[in-house]
PDB file of C-alpha atoms in Angstrom:
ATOM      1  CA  UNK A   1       0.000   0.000   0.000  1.00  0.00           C
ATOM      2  CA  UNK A   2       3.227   2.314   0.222  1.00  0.00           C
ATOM      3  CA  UNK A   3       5.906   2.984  -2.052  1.00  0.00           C
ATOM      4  CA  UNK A   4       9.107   4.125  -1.036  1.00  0.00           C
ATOM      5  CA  UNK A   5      12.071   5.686  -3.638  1.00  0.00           C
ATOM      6  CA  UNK A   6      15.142   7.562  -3.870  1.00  0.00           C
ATOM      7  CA  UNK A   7      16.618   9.421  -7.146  1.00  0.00           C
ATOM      8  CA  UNK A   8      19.869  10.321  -7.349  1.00  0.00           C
ATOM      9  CA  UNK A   9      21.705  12.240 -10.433  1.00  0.00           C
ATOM     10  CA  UNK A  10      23.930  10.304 -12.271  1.00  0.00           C
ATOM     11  CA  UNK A  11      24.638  12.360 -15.179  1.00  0.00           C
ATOM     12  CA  UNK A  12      28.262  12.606 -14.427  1.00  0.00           C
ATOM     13  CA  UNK A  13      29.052   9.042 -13.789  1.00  0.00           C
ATOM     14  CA  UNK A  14      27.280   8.345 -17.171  1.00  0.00           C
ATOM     15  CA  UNK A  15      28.864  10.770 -18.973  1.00  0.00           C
ATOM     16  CA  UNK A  16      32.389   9.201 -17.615  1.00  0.00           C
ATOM     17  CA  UNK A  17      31.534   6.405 -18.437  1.00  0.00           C
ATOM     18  CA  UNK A  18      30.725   6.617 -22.157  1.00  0.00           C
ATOM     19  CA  UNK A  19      33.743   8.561 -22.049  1.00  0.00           C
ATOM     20  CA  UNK A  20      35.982   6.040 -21.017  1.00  0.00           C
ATOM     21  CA  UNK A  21      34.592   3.481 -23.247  1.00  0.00           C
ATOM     22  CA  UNK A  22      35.449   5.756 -26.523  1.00  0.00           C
ATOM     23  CA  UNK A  23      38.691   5.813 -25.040  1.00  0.00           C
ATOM     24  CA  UNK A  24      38.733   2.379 -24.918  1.00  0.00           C
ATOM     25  CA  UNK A  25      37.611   1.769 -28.200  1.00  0.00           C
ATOM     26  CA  UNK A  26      40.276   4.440 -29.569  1.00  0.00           C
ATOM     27  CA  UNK A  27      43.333   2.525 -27.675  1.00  0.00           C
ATOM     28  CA  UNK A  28      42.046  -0.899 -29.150  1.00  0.00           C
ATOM     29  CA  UNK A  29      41.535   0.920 -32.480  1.00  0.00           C
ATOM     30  CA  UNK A  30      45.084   2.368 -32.466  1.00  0.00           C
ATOM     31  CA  UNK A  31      46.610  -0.932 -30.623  1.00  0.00           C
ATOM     32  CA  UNK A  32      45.144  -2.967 -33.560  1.00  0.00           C
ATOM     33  CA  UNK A  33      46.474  -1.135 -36.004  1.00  0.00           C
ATOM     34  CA  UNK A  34      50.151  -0.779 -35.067  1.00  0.00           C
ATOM     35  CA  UNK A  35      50.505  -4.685 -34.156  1.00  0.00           C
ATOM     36  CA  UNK A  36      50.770  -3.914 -30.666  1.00  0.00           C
ATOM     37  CA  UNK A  37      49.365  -5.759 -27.541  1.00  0.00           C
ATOM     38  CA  UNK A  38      49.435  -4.439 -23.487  1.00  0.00           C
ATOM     39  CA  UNK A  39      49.966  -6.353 -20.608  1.00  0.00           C
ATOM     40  CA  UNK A  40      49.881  -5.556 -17.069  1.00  0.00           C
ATOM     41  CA  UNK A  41      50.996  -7.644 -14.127  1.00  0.00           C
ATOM     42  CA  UNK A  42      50.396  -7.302  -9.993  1.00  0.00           C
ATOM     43  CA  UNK A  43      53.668  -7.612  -8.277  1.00  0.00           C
ATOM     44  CA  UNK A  44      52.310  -8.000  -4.949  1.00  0.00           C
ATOM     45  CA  UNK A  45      49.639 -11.054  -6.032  1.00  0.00           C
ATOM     46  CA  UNK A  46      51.549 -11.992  -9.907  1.00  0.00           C
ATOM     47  CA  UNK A  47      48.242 -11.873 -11.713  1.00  0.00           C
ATOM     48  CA  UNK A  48      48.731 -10.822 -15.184  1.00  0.00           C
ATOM     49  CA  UNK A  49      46.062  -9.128 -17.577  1.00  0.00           C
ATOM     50  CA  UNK A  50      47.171  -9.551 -21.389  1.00  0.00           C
ATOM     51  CA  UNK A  51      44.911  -7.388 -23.980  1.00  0.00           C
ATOM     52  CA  UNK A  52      43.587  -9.738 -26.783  1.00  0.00           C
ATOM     53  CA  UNK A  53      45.946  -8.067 -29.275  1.00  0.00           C
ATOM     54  CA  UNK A  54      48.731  -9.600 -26.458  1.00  0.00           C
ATOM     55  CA  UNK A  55      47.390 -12.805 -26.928  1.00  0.00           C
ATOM     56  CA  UNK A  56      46.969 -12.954 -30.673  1.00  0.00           C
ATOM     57  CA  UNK A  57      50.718 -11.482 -30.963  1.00  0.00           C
ATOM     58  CA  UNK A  58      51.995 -14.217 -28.207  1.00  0.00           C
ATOM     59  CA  UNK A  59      50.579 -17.021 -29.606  1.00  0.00           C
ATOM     60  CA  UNK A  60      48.624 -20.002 -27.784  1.00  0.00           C
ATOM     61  CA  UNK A  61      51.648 -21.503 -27.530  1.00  0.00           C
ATOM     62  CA  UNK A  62      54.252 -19.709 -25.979  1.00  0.00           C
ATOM     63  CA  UNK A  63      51.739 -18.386 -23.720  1.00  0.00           C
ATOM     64  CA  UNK A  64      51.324 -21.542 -22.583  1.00  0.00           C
ATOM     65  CA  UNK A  65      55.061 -22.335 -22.075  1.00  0.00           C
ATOM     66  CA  UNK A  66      54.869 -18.474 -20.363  1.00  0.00           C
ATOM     67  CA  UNK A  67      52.792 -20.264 -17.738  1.00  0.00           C
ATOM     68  CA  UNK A  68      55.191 -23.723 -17.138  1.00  0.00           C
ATOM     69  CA  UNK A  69      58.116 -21.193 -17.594  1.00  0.00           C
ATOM     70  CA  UNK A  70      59.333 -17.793 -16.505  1.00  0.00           C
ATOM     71  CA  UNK A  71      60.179 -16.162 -20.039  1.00  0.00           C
ATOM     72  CA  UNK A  72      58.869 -19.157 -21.301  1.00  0.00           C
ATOM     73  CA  UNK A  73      57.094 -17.348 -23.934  1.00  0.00           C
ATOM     74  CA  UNK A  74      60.374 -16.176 -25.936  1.00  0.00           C
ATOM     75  CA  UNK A  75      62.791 -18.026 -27.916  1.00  0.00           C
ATOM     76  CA  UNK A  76      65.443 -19.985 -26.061  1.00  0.00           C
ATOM     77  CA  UNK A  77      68.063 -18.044 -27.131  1.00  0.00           C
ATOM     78  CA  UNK A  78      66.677 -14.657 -26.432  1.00  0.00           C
ATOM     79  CA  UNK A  79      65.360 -15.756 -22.666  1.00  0.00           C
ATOM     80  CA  UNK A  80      68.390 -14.497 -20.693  1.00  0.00           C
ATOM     81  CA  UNK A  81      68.334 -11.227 -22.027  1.00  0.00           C
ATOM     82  CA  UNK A  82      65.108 -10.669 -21.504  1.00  0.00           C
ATOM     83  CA  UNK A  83      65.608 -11.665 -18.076  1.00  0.00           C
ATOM     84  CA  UNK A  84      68.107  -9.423 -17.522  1.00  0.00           C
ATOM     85  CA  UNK A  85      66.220  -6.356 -19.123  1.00  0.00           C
ATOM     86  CA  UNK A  86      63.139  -7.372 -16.492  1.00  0.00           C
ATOM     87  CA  UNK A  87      65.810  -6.950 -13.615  1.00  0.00           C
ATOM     88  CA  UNK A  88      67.257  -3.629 -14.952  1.00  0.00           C
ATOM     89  CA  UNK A  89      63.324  -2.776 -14.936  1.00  0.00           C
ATOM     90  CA  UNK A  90      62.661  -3.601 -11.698  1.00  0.00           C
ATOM     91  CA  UNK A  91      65.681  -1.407 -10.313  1.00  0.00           C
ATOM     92  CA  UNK A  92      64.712   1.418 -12.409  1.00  0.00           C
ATOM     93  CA  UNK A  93      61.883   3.724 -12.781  1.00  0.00           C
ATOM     94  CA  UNK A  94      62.671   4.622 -16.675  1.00  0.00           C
ATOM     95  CA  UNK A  95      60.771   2.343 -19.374  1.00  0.00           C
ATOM     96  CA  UNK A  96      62.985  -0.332 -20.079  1.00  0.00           C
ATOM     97  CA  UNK A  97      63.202  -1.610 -24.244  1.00  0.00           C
ATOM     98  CA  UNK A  98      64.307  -4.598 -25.781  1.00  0.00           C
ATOM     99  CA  UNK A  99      63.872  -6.342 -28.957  1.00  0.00           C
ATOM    100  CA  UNK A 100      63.601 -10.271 -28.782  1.00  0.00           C
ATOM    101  CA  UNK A 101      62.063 -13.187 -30.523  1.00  0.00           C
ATOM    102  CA  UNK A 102      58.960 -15.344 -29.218  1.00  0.00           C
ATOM    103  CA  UNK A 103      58.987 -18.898 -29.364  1.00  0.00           C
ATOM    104  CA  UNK A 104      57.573 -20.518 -32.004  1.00  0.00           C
ATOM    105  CA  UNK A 105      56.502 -24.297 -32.275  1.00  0.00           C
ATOM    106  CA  UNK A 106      57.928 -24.685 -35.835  1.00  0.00           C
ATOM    107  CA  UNK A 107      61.315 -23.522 -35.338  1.00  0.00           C
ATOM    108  CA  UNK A 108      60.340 -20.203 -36.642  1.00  0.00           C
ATOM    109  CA  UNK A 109      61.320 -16.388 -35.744  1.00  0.00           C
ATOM    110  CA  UNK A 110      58.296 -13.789 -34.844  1.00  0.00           C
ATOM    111  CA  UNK A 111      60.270 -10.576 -33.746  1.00  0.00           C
ATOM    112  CA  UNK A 112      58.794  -8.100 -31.229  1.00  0.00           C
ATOM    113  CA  UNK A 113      59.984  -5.250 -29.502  1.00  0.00           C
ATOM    114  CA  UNK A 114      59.028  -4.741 -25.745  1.00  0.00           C
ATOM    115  CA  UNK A 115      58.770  -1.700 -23.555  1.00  0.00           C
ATOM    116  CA  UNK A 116      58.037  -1.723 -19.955  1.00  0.00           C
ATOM    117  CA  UNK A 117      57.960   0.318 -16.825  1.00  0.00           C
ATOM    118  CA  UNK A 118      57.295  -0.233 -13.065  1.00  0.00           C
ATOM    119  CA  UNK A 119      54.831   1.517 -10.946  1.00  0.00           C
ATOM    120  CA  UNK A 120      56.090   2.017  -7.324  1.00  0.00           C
ATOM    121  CA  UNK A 121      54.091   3.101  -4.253  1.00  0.00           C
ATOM    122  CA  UNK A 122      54.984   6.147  -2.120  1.00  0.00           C
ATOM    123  CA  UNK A 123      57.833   3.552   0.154  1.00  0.00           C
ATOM    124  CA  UNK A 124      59.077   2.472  -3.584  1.00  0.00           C
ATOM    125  CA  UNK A 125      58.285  -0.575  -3.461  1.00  0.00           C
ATOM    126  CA  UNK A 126      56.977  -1.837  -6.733  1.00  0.00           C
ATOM    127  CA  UNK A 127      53.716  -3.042  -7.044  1.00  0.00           C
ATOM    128  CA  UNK A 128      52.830  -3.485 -10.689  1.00  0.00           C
ATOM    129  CA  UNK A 129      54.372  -3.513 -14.097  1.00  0.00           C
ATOM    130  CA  UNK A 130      53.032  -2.368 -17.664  1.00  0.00           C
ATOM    131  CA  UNK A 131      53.894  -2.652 -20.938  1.00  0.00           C
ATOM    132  CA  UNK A 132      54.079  -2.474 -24.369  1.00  0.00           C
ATOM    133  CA  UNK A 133      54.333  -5.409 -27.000  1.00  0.00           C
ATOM    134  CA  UNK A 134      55.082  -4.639 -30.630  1.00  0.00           C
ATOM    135  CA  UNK A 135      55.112  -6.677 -33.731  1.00  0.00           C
ATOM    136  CA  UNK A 136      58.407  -5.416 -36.080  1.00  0.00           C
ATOM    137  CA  UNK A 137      58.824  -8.774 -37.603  1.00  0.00           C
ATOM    138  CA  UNK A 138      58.700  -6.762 -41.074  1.00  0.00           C
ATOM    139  CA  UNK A 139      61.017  -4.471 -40.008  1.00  0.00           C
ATOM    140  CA  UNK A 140      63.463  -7.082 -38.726  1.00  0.00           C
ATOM    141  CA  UNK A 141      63.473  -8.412 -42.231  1.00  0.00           C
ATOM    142  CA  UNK A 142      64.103  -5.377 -44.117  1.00  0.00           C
ATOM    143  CA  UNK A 143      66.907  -4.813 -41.515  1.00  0.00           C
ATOM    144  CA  UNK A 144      68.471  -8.462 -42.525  1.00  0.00           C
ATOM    145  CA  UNK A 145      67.860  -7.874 -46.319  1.00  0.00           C
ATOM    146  CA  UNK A 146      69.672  -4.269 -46.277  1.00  0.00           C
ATOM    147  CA  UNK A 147      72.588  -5.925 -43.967  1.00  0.00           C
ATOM    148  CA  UNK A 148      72.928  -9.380 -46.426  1.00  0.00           C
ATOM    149  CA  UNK A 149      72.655  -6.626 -49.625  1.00  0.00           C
ATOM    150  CA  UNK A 150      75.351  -4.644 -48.131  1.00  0.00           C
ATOM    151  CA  UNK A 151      77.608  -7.510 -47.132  1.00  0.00           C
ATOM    152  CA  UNK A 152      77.107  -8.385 -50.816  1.00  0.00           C
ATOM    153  CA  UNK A 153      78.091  -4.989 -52.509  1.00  0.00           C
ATOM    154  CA  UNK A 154      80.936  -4.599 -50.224  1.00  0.00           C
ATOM    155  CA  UNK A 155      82.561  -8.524 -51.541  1.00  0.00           C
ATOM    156  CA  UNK A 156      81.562  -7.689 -54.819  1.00  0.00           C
ATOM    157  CA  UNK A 157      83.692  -4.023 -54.656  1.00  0.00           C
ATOM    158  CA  UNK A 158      86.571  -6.016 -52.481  1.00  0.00           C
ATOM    159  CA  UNK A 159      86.730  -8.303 -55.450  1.00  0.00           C
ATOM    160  CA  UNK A 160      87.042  -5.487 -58.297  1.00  0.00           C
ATOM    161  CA  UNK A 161      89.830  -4.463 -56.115  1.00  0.00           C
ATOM    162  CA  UNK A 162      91.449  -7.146 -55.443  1.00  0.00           C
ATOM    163  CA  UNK A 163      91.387  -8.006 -59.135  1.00  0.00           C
ATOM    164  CA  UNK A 164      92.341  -5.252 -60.264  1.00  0.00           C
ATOM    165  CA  UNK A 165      95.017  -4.603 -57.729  1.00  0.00           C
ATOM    166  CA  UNK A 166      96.446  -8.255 -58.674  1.00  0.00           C
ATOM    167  CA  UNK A 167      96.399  -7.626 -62.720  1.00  0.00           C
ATOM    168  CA  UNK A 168      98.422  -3.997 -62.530  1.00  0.00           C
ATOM    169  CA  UNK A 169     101.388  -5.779 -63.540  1.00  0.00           C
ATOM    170  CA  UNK A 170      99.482  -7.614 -66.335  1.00  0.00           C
ATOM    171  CA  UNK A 171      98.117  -4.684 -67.819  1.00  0.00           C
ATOM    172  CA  UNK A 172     100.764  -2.611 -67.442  1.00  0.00           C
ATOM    173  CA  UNK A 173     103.216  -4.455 -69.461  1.00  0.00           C
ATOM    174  CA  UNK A 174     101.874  -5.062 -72.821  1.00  0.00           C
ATOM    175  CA  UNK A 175     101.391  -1.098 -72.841  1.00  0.00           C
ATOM    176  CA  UNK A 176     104.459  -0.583 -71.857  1.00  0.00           C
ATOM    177  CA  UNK A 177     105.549  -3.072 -74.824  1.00  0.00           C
ATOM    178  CA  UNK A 178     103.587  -0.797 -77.651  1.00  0.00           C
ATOM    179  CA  UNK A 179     105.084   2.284 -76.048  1.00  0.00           C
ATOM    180  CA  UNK A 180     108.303   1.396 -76.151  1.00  0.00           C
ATOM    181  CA  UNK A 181     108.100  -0.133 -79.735  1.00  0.00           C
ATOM    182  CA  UNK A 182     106.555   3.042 -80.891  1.00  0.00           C
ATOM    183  CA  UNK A 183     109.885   4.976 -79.323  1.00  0.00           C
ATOM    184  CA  UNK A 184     111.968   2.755 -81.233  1.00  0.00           C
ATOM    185  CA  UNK A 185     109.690   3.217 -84.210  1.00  0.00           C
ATOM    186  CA  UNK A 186     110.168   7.017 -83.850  1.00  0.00           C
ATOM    187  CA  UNK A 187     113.851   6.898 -84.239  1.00  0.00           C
ATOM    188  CA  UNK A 188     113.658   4.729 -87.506  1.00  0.00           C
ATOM    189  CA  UNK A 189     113.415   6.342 -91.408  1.00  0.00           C
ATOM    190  CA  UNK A 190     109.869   7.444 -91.860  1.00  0.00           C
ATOM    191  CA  UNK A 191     107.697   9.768 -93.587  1.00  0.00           C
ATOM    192  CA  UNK A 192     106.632  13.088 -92.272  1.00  0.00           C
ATOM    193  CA  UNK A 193     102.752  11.278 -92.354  1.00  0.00           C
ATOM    194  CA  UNK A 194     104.441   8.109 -90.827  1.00  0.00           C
ATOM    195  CA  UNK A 195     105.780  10.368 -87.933  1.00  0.00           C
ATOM    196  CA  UNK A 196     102.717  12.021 -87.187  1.00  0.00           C
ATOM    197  CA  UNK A 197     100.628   8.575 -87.010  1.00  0.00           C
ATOM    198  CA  UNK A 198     103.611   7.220 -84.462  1.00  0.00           C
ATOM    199  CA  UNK A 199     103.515  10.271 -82.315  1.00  0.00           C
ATOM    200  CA  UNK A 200      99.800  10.007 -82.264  1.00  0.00           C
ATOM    201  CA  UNK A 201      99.960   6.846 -81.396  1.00  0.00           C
ATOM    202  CA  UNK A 202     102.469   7.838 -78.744  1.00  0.00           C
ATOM    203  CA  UNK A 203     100.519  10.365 -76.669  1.00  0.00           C
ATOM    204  CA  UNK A 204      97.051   8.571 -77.293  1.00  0.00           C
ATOM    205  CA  UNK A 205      99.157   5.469 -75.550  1.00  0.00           C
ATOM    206  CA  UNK A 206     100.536   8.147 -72.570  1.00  0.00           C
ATOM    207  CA  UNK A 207      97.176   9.254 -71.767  1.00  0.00           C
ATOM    208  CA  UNK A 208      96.240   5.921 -71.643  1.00  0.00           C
ATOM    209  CA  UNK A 209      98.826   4.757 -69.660  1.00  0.00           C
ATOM    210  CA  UNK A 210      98.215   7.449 -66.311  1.00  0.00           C
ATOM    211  CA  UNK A 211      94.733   6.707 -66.614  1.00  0.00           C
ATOM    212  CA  UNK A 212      95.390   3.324 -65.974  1.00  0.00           C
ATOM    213  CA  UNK A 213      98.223   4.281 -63.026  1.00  0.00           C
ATOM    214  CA  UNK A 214      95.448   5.971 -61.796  1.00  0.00           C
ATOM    215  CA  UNK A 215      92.853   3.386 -61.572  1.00  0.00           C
ATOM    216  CA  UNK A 216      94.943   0.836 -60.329  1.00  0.00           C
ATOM    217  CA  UNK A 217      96.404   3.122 -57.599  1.00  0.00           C
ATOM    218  CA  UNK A 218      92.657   4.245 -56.508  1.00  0.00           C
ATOM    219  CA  UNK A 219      92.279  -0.152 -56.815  1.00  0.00           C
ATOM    220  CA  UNK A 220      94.906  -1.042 -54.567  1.00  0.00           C
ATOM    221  CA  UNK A 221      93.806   1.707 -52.201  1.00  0.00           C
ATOM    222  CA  UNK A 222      90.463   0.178 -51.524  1.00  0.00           C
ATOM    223  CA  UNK A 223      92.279  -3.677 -51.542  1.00  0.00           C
ATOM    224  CA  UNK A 224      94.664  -2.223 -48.659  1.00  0.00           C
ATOM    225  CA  UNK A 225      97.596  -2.953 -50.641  1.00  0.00           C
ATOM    226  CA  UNK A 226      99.426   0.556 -51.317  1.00  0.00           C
ATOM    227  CA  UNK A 227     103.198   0.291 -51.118  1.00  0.00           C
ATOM    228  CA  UNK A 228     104.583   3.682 -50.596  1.00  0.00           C
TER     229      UNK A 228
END
């Protein structure tokens, strides 16, 4: 036969939180699209939140080896520096960074670069830790593929070198041989046209000759193997 009520205003409460699920929806927007996953773990209880980007990143199965293992989740031969960075994280109140591989069933490589930082209380004492996973898996290859072409345009420039270096002597003589046949030529009988062809013939082979000093000089430079 009675009714009893209260009303209260909640248009700020609301408003917050609509707000904070745009937010929300921006950060997994933006996560989404740069490959990147967020994690978050308790230091006081070790309960760990991992964003579904995380997850999808990770993979089923080095998160499962994450929770037999500490670092489980990483490739074997990466672990121990990603220990280490952890450790330099938890003495340090800067955002710690380091690239690494995860572990992969098939023997494969999945690069990702990590960032995290520690959250202390007002005794600094940590309490939790954040961070930052990132897929650069491309970039890793492009980084290979510019470091392999490299390697290969610096053999194939040592090589000129070194070939060219090695056949100065080889080059140089057989010019040599027409110049000096062309000197002995010039001291002979000949026509006044004769002359002029055999002193032709003798600058045309001088030029020649210094701009071959030249090159093999600049060659033996790069092959390390100037004799002064």
């Amino acid at each position: 036969f009675e009714m009893f009520g209260i009303s209260q205003n909640i248009t700020e409460l609301v408003d917050a939180r609509d707000q904070a699920a745009v937010m929300q929806d921006r950060l997994g927007i933006a996560m989404s699209a740069a490959s990147a996953g967020v994690y978050e773990i308790d230091l006081r209880s070790s309960e760990r939140w991992t964003s579904p980007q995380y997850q999808a990143l990770a993979g089923a199965d080095a998160l499962t080896r994450h929770a037999m293992r500490p670092f489980g989740m990483y490739h074997d031969d990466d672990i121990a520096a990603v220990r280490e960075s952890w450790e330099r994280c938890l003495r340090s109140q800067e955002v710690e960074s380091i690239d690494a591989r995860l572990h992969r069933p098939n023997g494969g490589e999945q690069w990702v670069r990590i960032f995290m930082r520690v959250q202390r209380n007002e005794h600094g004492v940590p309490t939790r830790a954040v961070g930052l996973m990132l897929d650069i898996q491309q970039q890793k290859q492009q980084e290979h593929a510019l470091i392999e072409a490299k390697q290969q345009a610096e053999a194939a420039t040592s090589a000129k070198s070194n070939f060219l270096a090695s056949m100065s002597h080889e080059i140089r003589t057989p010019l040599n041989g027409v110049l000096g046949m062309n000197s002995l030529l010039l001291r002979t009988q000949l026509s006044d046209e004769q002359r002029t062809y055999a002193r032709t013939i003798r600058s045309s082979g001088k030029a020649l000759l210094t701009l071959i000093n030249d090159i093999l000089d600049l060659s033996r430079v790069d092959a390390g193997r100037v004799d002064l």
